[in-house]
Amino acid sequence: MPGHPPTPAGPHAVRLSALGAAIAALVVAALPTAPAQSAAAAACPPPVPARQIHDGMAVHGLTVTSGTTPQRFTGNVLGVLRDGIAPGLDMIMVQLSGAQITDGSGGVDKGIWAGMSGSPVYDRKGRLLGAVSYGLSYSPSDVAGLTPAYEMLKLLQGRPAALHATRDAHQVAIPAGLARSLVAEQKMSRAQADQGFHRLPMPFGVSGGFTAKQLAHLAKKFDIKRPLVTGGSASTGSPTSPIVPGGNLAASLSYGDITYAGVGTATAVCNGKVLAFGHPLLWSGRSSLSMHNANAIYIQQDTVFGSFKVANPTAPQGWITQDRLAGIVGSVGSLPPTTDVHSHLRSTAGNSRSGATHISVRGAVPYLAATHLVANALRVLDKAGAGSATLTWTAQGTRADGSAWQYSRSNTYASRWDIAYEAPYESYRQLGAILRNKFERVQVTDISFTGTYSPRYQALELSKVEAKQGGRWVVVGPKSDPIKAKAGTDIALRVTLTANDRARSTRRVLLSAAVPRGARGSSDLTVGEPADVRAVKASSFGGLLRSLSNAPRNDTVVAQLRTDTRHGHKQTLDSLVVGEVVSGSEHLAVRVTR
């Protein structure tokens, strides 16, 4: 599976951020982890055969606008777009009516709204016609596109629909003749007909109390591709109700402190399986998402970007095992394996908090673990901005042969801008290096963070570098003459560090840069913070863990010399722990003589 959820394509993708904070009520903090039992032993509904679907046939369906109880809506078939969604996957066009769609406040219709994805639609005999999955753009519309039930039900037999589909269809065009007819009949506007159908959006929301600005920072810092929205959390004390056809259904990459989820509707619940959405979520094929019910709060009307459901997922009830073009399939009861992230943080002001997040998508572990840490840090600091932190984390997992691995890392951090986002970045990079290592496929099962945060920026800033030349100390810098050194000797260095306290007190430390015997020509010397020397080299997975654990700390001042020798490039390193974060570095030129 990709490391990050793919960016939505098509014209509606630019609208996701405009759905705003309300959609983010799709998420909930601290969900209980015990799966609820669902009465899912009923037989699967029979599908309406393709040959029996005709224009004008009466239909009815189920969806939820508030709470968890499905409500009925009605409608009729407008036509079938052959291969409309993809080669071998038709789309059924319907016009729907009912309080959930056509009765909005102030006389404004809600139309087909985001969150209806998967709402089952039946014929008069109670056979399943399909699932609401597509809608029209621009103003609210009561015209929807259905993914046919006869294709969706194939997923329960492990037979993905549209095997020849080569792309994830976000848009469905309406043939010109049919579009002219529907416009003439005032079923849709000319602009809607020209735009065609778009997949009903399922933006992901992330809990944690983030503002829109913080989410933007989060996405940039940790390379999260899908637009994020935020909102409040739901109560976790109420019992979890079973997932039912027409009821809410949430699929999440994680739950707990950080719930990263989207909410739609269950289409069918039968034989212990749940069929939902009528379109993919991530289109990953096999899936490890967790499956939840959700409690709908209300339908937010939006006449510009389309109305949408505001809901909170409840406790996990199962495992989304398939994520296909015609919908998703979940298994009731067992939960997917998770990476369990725990953190206990305190601030120097006295606040402390413990938190937990359970991540079910392997590739999402680095950024969701970092997001968890950011959220907890913001809670204990109760502010955003400059500060300092000390963090220790331990990660555990299994190797390709089933044996266990573990590593620990401690470091200190300081940021003039936002310590909550700066401190988790190293763990994000290191966890990514572990999961993407070139030696073997490994799993991360547990991550534990402990740390102390301070709202005070505390660091030692590099203010001067001196090199011993001709028996005396000479100030050197990027614009000074190259440092002269002989191969096989050491360059003596004196580094002055200035504290950012009111007294601007200084410290001097001594370092040396070893010049290899075979060095020749021009060389580069870096002195200061260890940011430029964190690249790890390893010849095995165990070696990678040792390199990550023992990488230079931020409270270390380093001198790294890069030289050319007869046998290739070579590096030497000297370092000294000074107890506070070192900020700044100098890149110096060295001329090696024989």
Coordinates of C-alpha atoms in Angstrom, one line a residue:
M1 CA 0.0 0.0 0.0
P2 CA 1.3 3.5 -0.7
G3 CA 2.9 5.3 2.2
H4 CA 0.2 8.0 2.1
P5 CA -3.4 8.1 1.0
P6 CA -3.5 9.3 -2.7
T7 CA -4.4 12.8 -3.5
P8 CA -8.0 13.0 -4.8
A9 CA -8.2 13.6 -8.5
G10 CA -10.8 15.5 -10.6
P11 CA -12.4 18.8 -10.2
H12 CA -14.0 18.0 -6.8
A13 CA -10.6 17.6 -5.2
V14 CA -10.1 21.3 -5.0
R15 CA -13.3 21.6 -3.0
L16 CA -12.3 19.3 -0.2
S17 CA -10.7 22.0 1.9
A18 CA -13.8 24.1 1.5
L19 CA -15.9 21.5 3.3
G20 CA -14.2 22.9 6.3
A21 CA -14.2 21.9 9.9
A22 CA -17.6 20.4 10.0
I23 CA -16.7 17.4 7.9
A24 CA -13.9 16.7 10.4
A25 CA -16.5 15.7 12.9
L26 CA -16.0 12.4 11.1
V27 CA -13.4 11.7 13.7
V28 CA -13.3 10.9 17.4
A29 CA -10.6 10.8 20.0
A30 CA -10.0 7.8 22.3
L31 CA -12.3 5.3 20.7
P32 CA -12.8 2.1 22.8
T33 CA -11.0 -0.8 21.2
A34 CA -13.4 -3.8 21.9
P35 CA -15.3 -4.8 18.8
A36 CA -19.0 -4.8 19.1
Q37 CA -21.0 -7.9 18.0
S38 CA -23.2 -7.3 14.9
A39 CA -26.1 -9.4 13.8
A40 CA -24.7 -10.0 10.4
A41 CA -25.8 -13.5 9.7
A42 CA -28.7 -12.6 7.3
A43 CA -28.6 -13.7 3.7
C44 CA -27.4 -11.2 1.1
P45 CA -30.1 -9.3 -0.8
P46 CA -30.7 -10.5 -4.3
P47 CA -29.6 -8.0 -7.0
V48 CA -31.8 -6.6 -9.7
P49 CA -30.5 -8.2 -12.9
A50 CA -29.1 -5.7 -15.4
R51 CA -31.6 -6.6 -18.1
Q52 CA -34.5 -5.7 -15.8
I53 CA -33.4 -2.1 -15.1
H54 CA -35.4 0.3 -17.1
D55 CA -36.2 4.0 -17.3
G56 CA -38.9 5.1 -14.9
M57 CA -38.8 2.1 -12.6
A58 CA -39.7 3.1 -9.0
V59 CA -37.0 2.7 -6.3
H60 CA -36.6 3.4 -2.6
G61 CA -33.5 3.5 -0.4
L62 CA -32.1 4.0 3.1
T63 CA -29.6 6.5 4.6
V64 CA -28.9 8.2 7.9
T65 CA -29.1 12.0 8.4
S66 CA -29.1 12.0 12.3
G67 CA -28.1 9.3 14.8
T68 CA -27.8 5.8 13.6
T69 CA -31.2 4.8 12.4
P70 CA -31.7 4.6 8.6
Q71 CA -34.5 6.6 7.0
R72 CA -36.3 5.9 3.8
F73 CA -36.2 7.9 0.5
T74 CA -37.7 7.3 -2.8
G75 CA -37.0 7.9 -6.5
N76 CA -37.0 6.5 -10.0
V77 CA -34.5 5.3 -12.6
L78 CA -33.4 7.8 -15.3
G79 CA -31.3 5.4 -17.3
V80 CA -28.1 3.3 -17.3
L81 CA -24.7 4.5 -18.6
R82 CA -23.1 1.4 -20.0
D83 CA -19.4 1.2 -18.9
G84 CA -20.1 4.6 -17.2
I85 CA -17.8 4.1 -14.2
A86 CA -15.2 1.9 -16.0
P87 CA -15.0 -0.7 -18.7
G88 CA -17.4 -3.5 -17.5
L89 CA -18.8 -1.3 -14.7
D90 CA -22.1 0.5 -15.5
M91 CA -23.6 3.4 -13.6
I92 CA -27.4 3.7 -13.0
M93 CA -28.8 7.2 -13.0
V94 CA -31.6 7.9 -10.6
Q95 CA -33.6 10.9 -9.4
L96 CA -34.3 10.7 -5.6
S97 CA -36.7 12.5 -3.3
G98 CA -37.5 12.6 0.4
A99 CA -36.9 14.6 3.4
Q100 CA -33.2 13.6 3.5
I101 CA -32.7 15.1 0.0
T102 CA -35.3 17.6 -1.0
D103 CA -36.3 19.2 2.4
G104 CA -33.7 21.7 3.5
S105 CA -34.0 24.6 5.9
G106 CA -35.0 27.9 4.4
G107 CA -36.4 26.3 1.4
V108 CA -33.0 25.2 0.1
D109 CA -32.6 21.6 -0.9
K110 CA -29.7 19.6 0.4
G111 CA -29.5 17.4 -2.7
I112 CA -27.3 14.3 -2.8
W113 CA -24.7 14.9 -0.1
A114 CA -21.2 13.7 0.8
G115 CA -21.6 10.8 3.2
M116 CA -24.4 9.1 1.2
S117 CA -21.9 6.9 -0.5
G118 CA -23.1 3.3 -0.2
S119 CA -26.7 4.2 0.6
P120 CA -28.6 1.1 -0.7
V121 CA -31.4 1.6 -3.3
Y122 CA -34.0 -1.2 -3.9
D123 CA -36.7 -1.9 -6.4
R124 CA -40.4 -2.6 -5.4
K125 CA -39.6 -6.3 -4.8
G126 CA -37.0 -5.4 -2.3
R127 CA -34.1 -6.4 -4.5
L128 CA -30.9 -4.4 -4.3
L129 CA -30.5 -2.1 -7.3
G130 CA -27.3 -0.4 -6.3
A131 CA -25.5 2.0 -4.0
V132 CA -25.5 5.8 -4.2
S133 CA -22.0 6.7 -5.1
Y134 CA -21.9 9.7 -7.6
G135 CA -23.5 13.1 -7.7
L136 CA -23.7 16.2 -9.9
S137 CA -21.6 19.3 -9.4
Y138 CA -22.6 22.9 -8.7
S139 CA -25.9 23.5 -7.0
P140 CA -27.7 20.9 -4.9
S141 CA -29.1 18.1 -7.1
D142 CA -31.5 15.2 -6.5
V143 CA -29.9 13.2 -9.3
A144 CA -27.5 10.5 -8.3
G145 CA -25.4 7.8 -9.9
L146 CA -25.5 4.2 -8.5
T147 CA -22.9 1.5 -8.6
P148 CA -24.9 -1.6 -9.6
A149 CA -25.6 -4.2 -7.0
Y150 CA -24.9 -7.0 -9.3
E151 CA -21.3 -5.8 -9.6
M152 CA -20.9 -4.9 -5.9
L153 CA -22.1 -8.3 -4.7
K154 CA -19.3 -9.9 -6.7
L155 CA -16.9 -8.5 -4.2
L156 CA -18.3 -10.8 -1.5
Q157 CA -17.1 -13.7 -3.6
G158 CA -13.7 -12.2 -4.1
R159 CA -14.4 -11.2 -7.7
P160 CA -13.5 -7.6 -8.2
A161 CA -15.7 -5.7 -10.7
A162 CA -14.3 -4.1 -13.8
L163 CA -11.1 -6.2 -14.0
H164 CA -10.0 -4.3 -17.0
A165 CA -10.3 -0.9 -15.4
T166 CA -7.0 1.0 -15.7
R167 CA -7.8 4.1 -13.6
D168 CA -9.8 5.2 -10.6
A169 CA -12.8 7.0 -12.1
H170 CA -13.6 10.2 -10.2
Q171 CA -15.8 11.5 -13.0
V172 CA -18.5 10.0 -15.2
A173 CA -19.5 11.8 -18.4
I174 CA -23.1 11.9 -19.6
P175 CA -23.6 11.2 -23.3
A176 CA -24.6 14.3 -25.3
G177 CA -28.0 13.0 -26.4
L178 CA -29.0 11.9 -22.9
A179 CA -27.7 15.1 -21.4
R180 CA -29.8 17.2 -23.8
S181 CA -32.9 15.2 -22.9
L182 CA -32.3 15.5 -19.2
V183 CA -31.7 19.2 -19.4
A184 CA -34.9 19.6 -21.5
E185 CA -36.8 17.7 -18.8
Q186 CA -35.3 20.0 -16.2
K187 CA -33.7 17.0 -14.4
M188 CA -30.4 18.9 -14.3
S189 CA -28.9 22.2 -15.5
R190 CA -26.8 22.6 -18.6
A191 CA -23.7 23.2 -16.5
Q192 CA -24.4 20.0 -14.5
A193 CA -24.8 18.0 -17.6
D194 CA -21.6 19.3 -19.1
Q195 CA -19.7 18.6 -15.9
G196 CA -21.2 15.1 -15.5
F197 CA -21.1 13.0 -12.4
H198 CA -18.3 13.1 -9.8
R199 CA -17.7 10.6 -7.1
L200 CA -19.2 11.7 -3.8
P201 CA -16.3 13.0 -1.8
M202 CA -15.1 11.2 1.3
P203 CA -12.6 13.6 2.8
F204 CA -10.5 12.3 5.6
G205 CA -10.8 14.0 9.0
V206 CA -8.2 13.8 11.7
S207 CA -9.0 14.3 15.4
G208 CA -6.7 15.9 17.9
G209 CA -8.1 19.4 18.2
F210 CA -6.0 20.9 15.3
T211 CA -6.9 24.2 13.7
A212 CA -6.9 24.5 9.9
K213 CA -3.6 26.3 10.0
Q214 CA -2.1 23.5 12.2
L215 CA -3.4 20.9 9.8
A216 CA -1.8 22.6 6.9
H217 CA 1.5 22.7 8.9
L218 CA 1.1 19.1 9.8
A219 CA 0.5 18.0 6.1
K220 CA 3.6 20.0 5.0
K221 CA 5.9 18.8 7.8
F222 CA 5.0 15.1 7.5
D223 CA 4.2 15.0 3.7
I224 CA 0.6 14.0 4.1
K225 CA -0.9 14.0 0.6
R226 CA -4.7 14.0 1.3
P227 CA -6.3 17.3 2.4
L228 CA -7.1 17.3 6.1
V229 CA -9.9 18.8 8.0
T230 CA -10.5 18.8 11.8
G231 CA -13.3 19.0 14.3
G232 CA -14.6 18.0 17.7
S233 CA -14.6 14.5 19.2
A234 CA -17.5 12.3 20.1
S235 CA -18.4 10.7 23.4
T236 CA -17.0 7.2 23.9
G237 CA -19.2 6.2 26.7
S238 CA -22.3 5.2 24.7
P239 CA -22.7 1.6 23.6
T240 CA -21.8 0.8 19.9
S241 CA -24.8 -0.2 17.8
P242 CA -24.5 -2.8 15.0
I243 CA -23.7 -1.8 11.4
V244 CA -26.9 -2.1 9.3
P245 CA -27.8 -1.6 5.6
G246 CA -28.4 2.1 5.1
G247 CA -26.6 2.9 8.4
N248 CA -23.4 4.8 8.9
L249 CA -20.0 3.2 8.2
A250 CA -16.6 4.6 8.9
A251 CA -13.2 3.3 7.6
S252 CA -10.1 4.5 9.4
L253 CA -6.3 4.3 9.1
S254 CA -6.1 4.9 12.8
Y255 CA -8.3 5.3 15.9
G256 CA -7.7 6.6 19.4
D257 CA -6.2 10.0 20.1
I258 CA -5.7 10.4 16.3
T259 CA -8.6 9.0 14.3
Y260 CA -8.0 9.4 10.6
A261 CA -11.2 8.3 9.0
G262 CA -13.9 8.9 6.4
V263 CA -17.6 8.2 6.8
G264 CA -20.0 6.8 4.3
T265 CA -22.9 4.3 4.3
A266 CA -23.3 0.5 4.5
T267 CA -25.0 -1.0 1.5
A268 CA -25.5 -4.6 2.6
V269 CA -24.7 -6.6 5.8
C270 CA -24.8 -10.4 5.2
N271 CA -23.0 -13.6 6.2
G272 CA -20.7 -11.7 8.5
K273 CA -19.6 -9.3 5.8
V274 CA -20.4 -5.6 5.1
L275 CA -20.5 -4.1 1.6
A276 CA -20.3 -0.3 1.5
F277 CA -19.6 3.0 -0.3
G278 CA -20.1 1.9 -4.0
H279 CA -16.6 3.2 -4.8
P280 CA -13.1 2.8 -3.4
L281 CA -11.6 4.6 -0.5
L282 CA -7.9 4.3 -1.3
W283 CA -8.3 1.7 -4.1
S284 CA -5.6 -0.5 -2.4
G285 CA -7.2 -3.9 -3.3
R286 CA -6.4 -5.7 -0.1
S287 CA -7.0 -3.4 2.9
S288 CA -6.1 -3.2 6.6
L289 CA -8.5 -0.3 7.5
S290 CA -10.5 -0.7 10.6
M291 CA -14.3 -0.6 10.3
H292 CA -16.6 1.4 12.5
N293 CA -20.2 2.5 12.9
A294 CA -20.7 6.2 13.3
N295 CA -23.2 8.6 15.0
A296 CA -24.5 11.2 12.5
I297 CA -25.0 14.7 14.0
Y298 CA -26.7 16.4 11.0
I299 CA -26.4 17.2 7.3
Q300 CA -24.7 20.5 6.7
Q301 CA -26.2 22.3 3.8
D302 CA -23.8 23.9 1.3
T303 CA -25.2 25.4 -1.9
V304 CA -21.8 26.0 -3.3
F305 CA -19.7 22.9 -2.8
G306 CA -22.5 20.4 -1.9
S307 CA -24.0 19.3 1.4
F308 CA -22.2 16.8 3.7
K309 CA -22.8 14.6 6.7
V310 CA -21.3 15.5 10.1
A311 CA -20.7 12.3 12.1
N312 CA -18.4 10.7 14.7
P313 CA -17.1 7.2 14.3
T314 CA -17.7 4.8 17.3
A315 CA -15.6 1.9 18.5
P316 CA -14.1 -0.4 15.8
Q317 CA -16.3 -3.4 14.9
G318 CA -14.3 -5.1 12.2
W319 CA -11.8 -5.1 9.4
I320 CA -12.1 -3.6 5.9
T321 CA -10.5 -6.4 3.9
Q322 CA -11.1 -5.2 0.3
D323 CA -11.0 -1.7 -1.2
R324 CA -12.1 -2.0 -4.8
L325 CA -13.5 0.1 -7.6
A326 CA -17.1 -1.0 -6.9
G327 CA -16.9 -0.6 -3.1
I328 CA -15.3 -1.8 0.0
V329 CA -15.9 -5.1 1.9
G330 CA -15.6 -5.4 5.7
S331 CA -15.5 -8.4 8.0
V332 CA -17.5 -8.1 11.2
G333 CA -15.8 -9.1 14.5
S334 CA -12.0 -9.4 14.1
L335 CA -10.0 -6.2 14.0
P336 CA -6.9 -5.6 11.8
P337 CA -3.5 -5.8 13.4
T338 CA -2.4 -2.4 14.6
T339 CA 0.7 -0.5 15.5
D340 CA 0.0 0.7 19.0
V341 CA 1.4 4.1 19.8
H342 CA 1.5 5.3 23.4
S343 CA 2.9 8.6 24.8
H344 CA 3.3 10.1 28.2
L345 CA 4.3 13.7 28.0
R346 CA 4.7 16.5 30.7
S347 CA 5.4 20.2 30.5
T348 CA 7.6 22.2 32.8
A349 CA 4.4 24.2 33.6
G350 CA 3.1 21.0 35.4
N351 CA 0.7 19.6 32.8
S352 CA 0.9 16.0 31.9
R353 CA -1.0 13.6 29.7
S354 CA -0.9 10.0 28.5
G355 CA -2.4 9.1 25.1
A356 CA -2.8 6.1 22.7
T357 CA -3.4 5.7 19.0
H358 CA -3.9 2.5 17.1
I359 CA -2.7 2.5 13.4
S360 CA -3.8 -0.2 11.0
V361 CA -2.1 0.9 7.8
R362 CA 1.6 0.0 7.7
G363 CA 2.7 2.9 5.4
A364 CA 0.9 5.4 7.6
V365 CA 2.7 4.6 10.8
P366 CA 5.5 7.3 10.6
Y367 CA 3.2 10.3 10.0
L368 CA 0.3 9.1 12.2
A369 CA 2.7 8.4 15.1
A370 CA 4.2 11.9 14.6
T371 CA 0.7 13.4 14.4
H372 CA -0.2 11.6 17.7
L373 CA 2.9 13.1 19.3
V374 CA 2.1 16.6 18.0
A375 CA -1.5 16.5 19.4
N376 CA -0.3 15.3 22.8
A377 CA 2.4 17.9 22.9
L378 CA 0.0 20.7 22.1
R379 CA -2.3 19.5 24.9
V380 CA 0.4 19.5 27.6
L381 CA 1.9 22.8 26.4
D382 CA -1.5 24.4 25.9
K383 CA 0.1 26.7 23.3
A384 CA 1.7 26.7 19.9
G385 CA 5.1 28.2 19.3
A386 CA 8.7 28.2 20.4
G387 CA 10.1 25.8 23.0
S388 CA 12.3 23.0 23.9
A389 CA 11.8 19.3 24.5
T390 CA 13.5 16.1 25.5
L391 CA 12.1 12.9 24.0
T392 CA 12.8 9.2 24.3
W393 CA 11.1 6.5 22.2
T394 CA 11.2 2.8 21.9
A395 CA 9.9 1.0 18.8
Q396 CA 9.3 -2.8 18.6
G397 CA 8.3 -5.1 15.8
T398 CA 8.8 -8.3 13.9
R399 CA 11.3 -9.2 11.2
A400 CA 10.7 -11.1 8.0
D401 CA 11.5 -14.4 9.8
G402 CA 9.1 -13.6 12.7
S403 CA 11.8 -12.8 15.2
A404 CA 11.4 -9.6 17.3
W405 CA 13.4 -6.4 17.0
Q406 CA 13.6 -3.3 19.2
Y407 CA 15.5 -0.1 19.3
S408 CA 15.4 3.1 21.5
R409 CA 16.4 6.6 20.8
S410 CA 16.7 9.7 23.0
N411 CA 17.3 13.3 21.9
T412 CA 16.8 17.0 22.7
Y413 CA 15.1 19.5 20.5
A414 CA 14.6 23.3 20.3
S415 CA 12.5 25.4 17.9
R416 CA 12.1 29.2 17.5
W417 CA 8.8 28.5 15.7
D418 CA 6.9 25.5 17.0
I419 CA 8.4 22.8 19.2
A420 CA 5.3 20.6 19.0
Y421 CA 6.0 20.0 15.3
E422 CA 9.8 20.0 15.5
A423 CA 10.3 17.4 18.2
P424 CA 8.5 14.5 16.4
Y425 CA 10.3 15.0 13.1
E426 CA 13.2 12.8 13.9
S427 CA 11.0 9.8 14.9
Y428 CA 9.0 10.3 11.7
R429 CA 12.2 10.1 9.6
Q430 CA 13.6 7.1 11.6
L431 CA 10.4 5.1 11.5
G432 CA 10.2 5.8 7.8
A433 CA 13.8 4.5 7.3
I434 CA 12.9 1.3 9.2
L435 CA 9.7 0.6 7.2
R436 CA 11.4 1.4 3.9
N437 CA 14.7 -0.4 4.6
K438 CA 16.3 -2.3 1.7
F439 CA 17.1 -5.4 3.7
E440 CA 13.8 -7.0 4.6
R441 CA 10.1 -6.3 5.1
V442 CA 9.5 -5.6 8.8
Q443 CA 6.5 -4.7 10.9
V444 CA 6.3 -2.1 13.7
T445 CA 4.0 -3.3 16.5
D446 CA 4.5 -0.9 19.3
I447 CA 5.9 2.6 19.7
S448 CA 6.3 4.3 23.1
F449 CA 7.2 8.0 23.7
T450 CA 8.1 9.7 26.9
G451 CA 9.1 13.4 27.0
T452 CA 9.2 16.7 28.7
Y453 CA 8.3 20.0 26.9
S454 CA 9.2 23.5 27.8
P455 CA 7.7 26.7 26.3
R456 CA 11.1 28.3 26.5
Y457 CA 13.5 28.1 23.5
Q458 CA 16.8 26.9 24.9
A459 CA 19.8 26.4 22.7
L460 CA 23.5 27.1 22.3
E461 CA 24.1 29.0 19.1
L462 CA 27.4 28.7 17.1
S463 CA 29.0 32.1 17.2
K464 CA 32.7 31.5 16.2
V465 CA 35.0 28.8 14.9
E466 CA 38.8 29.0 15.2
A467 CA 41.4 26.7 13.7
K468 CA 45.0 26.4 14.9
Q469 CA 47.2 27.6 12.1
G470 CA 51.0 28.1 12.5
G471 CA 50.7 27.7 16.3
R472 CA 48.0 30.3 16.8
W473 CA 44.2 30.4 16.8
V474 CA 42.7 31.9 13.7
V475 CA 39.0 32.7 13.1
V476 CA 37.7 30.8 10.1
G477 CA 34.5 31.0 8.1
P478 CA 32.9 30.4 4.7
K479 CA 34.6 33.5 3.3
S480 CA 38.0 33.1 4.9
D481 CA 41.0 31.5 3.3
P482 CA 41.0 27.7 3.3
I483 CA 42.4 26.0 6.4
K484 CA 45.8 24.4 5.7
A485 CA 46.5 20.9 6.9
K486 CA 48.8 18.1 6.2
A487 CA 47.6 14.6 5.4
G488 CA 47.9 12.3 8.4
T489 CA 47.6 15.1 11.0
D490 CA 44.7 16.6 13.0
I491 CA 43.1 20.0 12.5
A492 CA 42.7 21.6 16.0
L493 CA 39.4 23.5 16.3
R494 CA 38.0 25.8 19.0
V495 CA 34.3 26.4 18.9
T496 CA 32.5 29.2 20.7
L497 CA 28.8 28.6 21.6
T498 CA 26.6 31.4 22.9
A499 CA 23.5 30.7 25.1
N500 CA 20.3 32.4 24.2
D501 CA 19.8 33.6 27.8
R502 CA 19.8 37.2 28.9
A503 CA 23.5 37.2 29.8
R504 CA 24.4 35.7 26.4
S505 CA 26.9 33.6 28.2
T506 CA 29.5 31.7 26.1
R507 CA 31.1 28.3 26.1
R508 CA 34.3 27.1 24.3
V509 CA 34.8 23.5 23.3
L510 CA 37.7 21.9 21.6
L511 CA 37.4 19.5 18.7
S512 CA 39.8 18.0 16.1
A513 CA 39.3 16.9 12.5
A514 CA 41.5 14.0 11.5
V515 CA 43.0 14.3 8.0
P516 CA 43.4 10.8 6.5
R517 CA 46.9 9.9 5.4
G518 CA 45.8 9.4 1.8
A519 CA 43.9 12.7 1.6
R520 CA 44.8 15.2 -1.1
G521 CA 43.5 18.4 -2.7
S522 CA 40.5 20.4 -1.4
S523 CA 38.3 19.1 1.4
D524 CA 35.1 20.3 3.1
L525 CA 34.8 20.7 6.9
T526 CA 31.5 21.2 8.7
V527 CA 31.4 22.4 12.3
G528 CA 28.4 22.9 14.5
E529 CA 25.0 21.2 14.9
P530 CA 24.8 17.5 13.7
A531 CA 22.0 18.1 11.2
D532 CA 24.2 17.5 8.2
V533 CA 25.7 14.2 9.5
R534 CA 22.5 12.2 10.3
A535 CA 22.5 10.1 7.2
V536 CA 22.9 6.5 8.4
K537 CA 24.9 3.8 6.6
A538 CA 24.2 0.2 7.3
S539 CA 24.8 -3.2 5.7
S540 CA 22.0 -5.1 7.5
F541 CA 18.7 -4.4 9.3
G542 CA 20.4 -4.8 12.7
G543 CA 23.1 -2.3 11.6
L544 CA 20.4 0.2 10.6
L545 CA 18.8 0.0 14.0
R546 CA 22.1 0.6 15.7
S547 CA 22.9 3.5 13.4
L548 CA 19.5 5.1 14.1
S549 CA 19.8 4.6 17.8
N550 CA 23.4 6.0 18.0
A551 CA 23.1 8.9 15.5
P552 CA 24.6 12.2 16.8
R553 CA 22.2 13.9 19.2
N554 CA 21.1 17.5 18.8
D555 CA 23.0 18.5 22.0
T556 CA 26.2 17.6 20.3
V557 CA 28.7 19.8 18.5
V558 CA 30.4 18.0 15.7
A559 CA 33.3 18.5 13.3
Q560 CA 33.0 16.4 10.1
L561 CA 35.7 16.4 7.4
R562 CA 35.0 15.1 3.9
T563 CA 38.1 14.3 1.9
D564 CA 39.1 12.8 -1.4
T565 CA 41.8 10.0 -1.2
R566 CA 43.4 7.7 -3.8
H567 CA 40.8 5.1 -2.8
G568 CA 37.8 7.3 -3.0
H569 CA 35.7 9.6 -0.7
K570 CA 36.3 9.4 3.0
Q571 CA 34.8 11.1 6.1
T572 CA 36.1 11.6 9.6
L573 CA 34.1 12.8 12.6
D574 CA 34.7 14.3 16.0
S575 CA 31.9 15.2 18.4
L576 CA 31.2 16.4 22.0
V577 CA 28.0 16.3 23.9
V578 CA 27.4 19.8 25.5
G579 CA 24.0 19.2 27.1
E580 CA 21.9 21.7 25.2
V581 CA 20.7 21.8 21.6
V582 CA 23.4 23.2 19.3
S583 CA 22.1 25.6 16.7
G584 CA 24.0 26.7 13.6
S585 CA 26.9 25.4 11.6
E586 CA 29.8 26.6 9.5
H587 CA 31.0 25.0 6.2
L588 CA 34.7 25.6 5.8
A589 CA 37.2 24.9 3.0
V590 CA 40.3 22.9 3.8
R591 CA 43.5 22.6 1.6
V592 CA 45.3 19.3 2.2
T593 CA 49.1 19.2 1.5
R594 CA 51.4 16.2 1.5

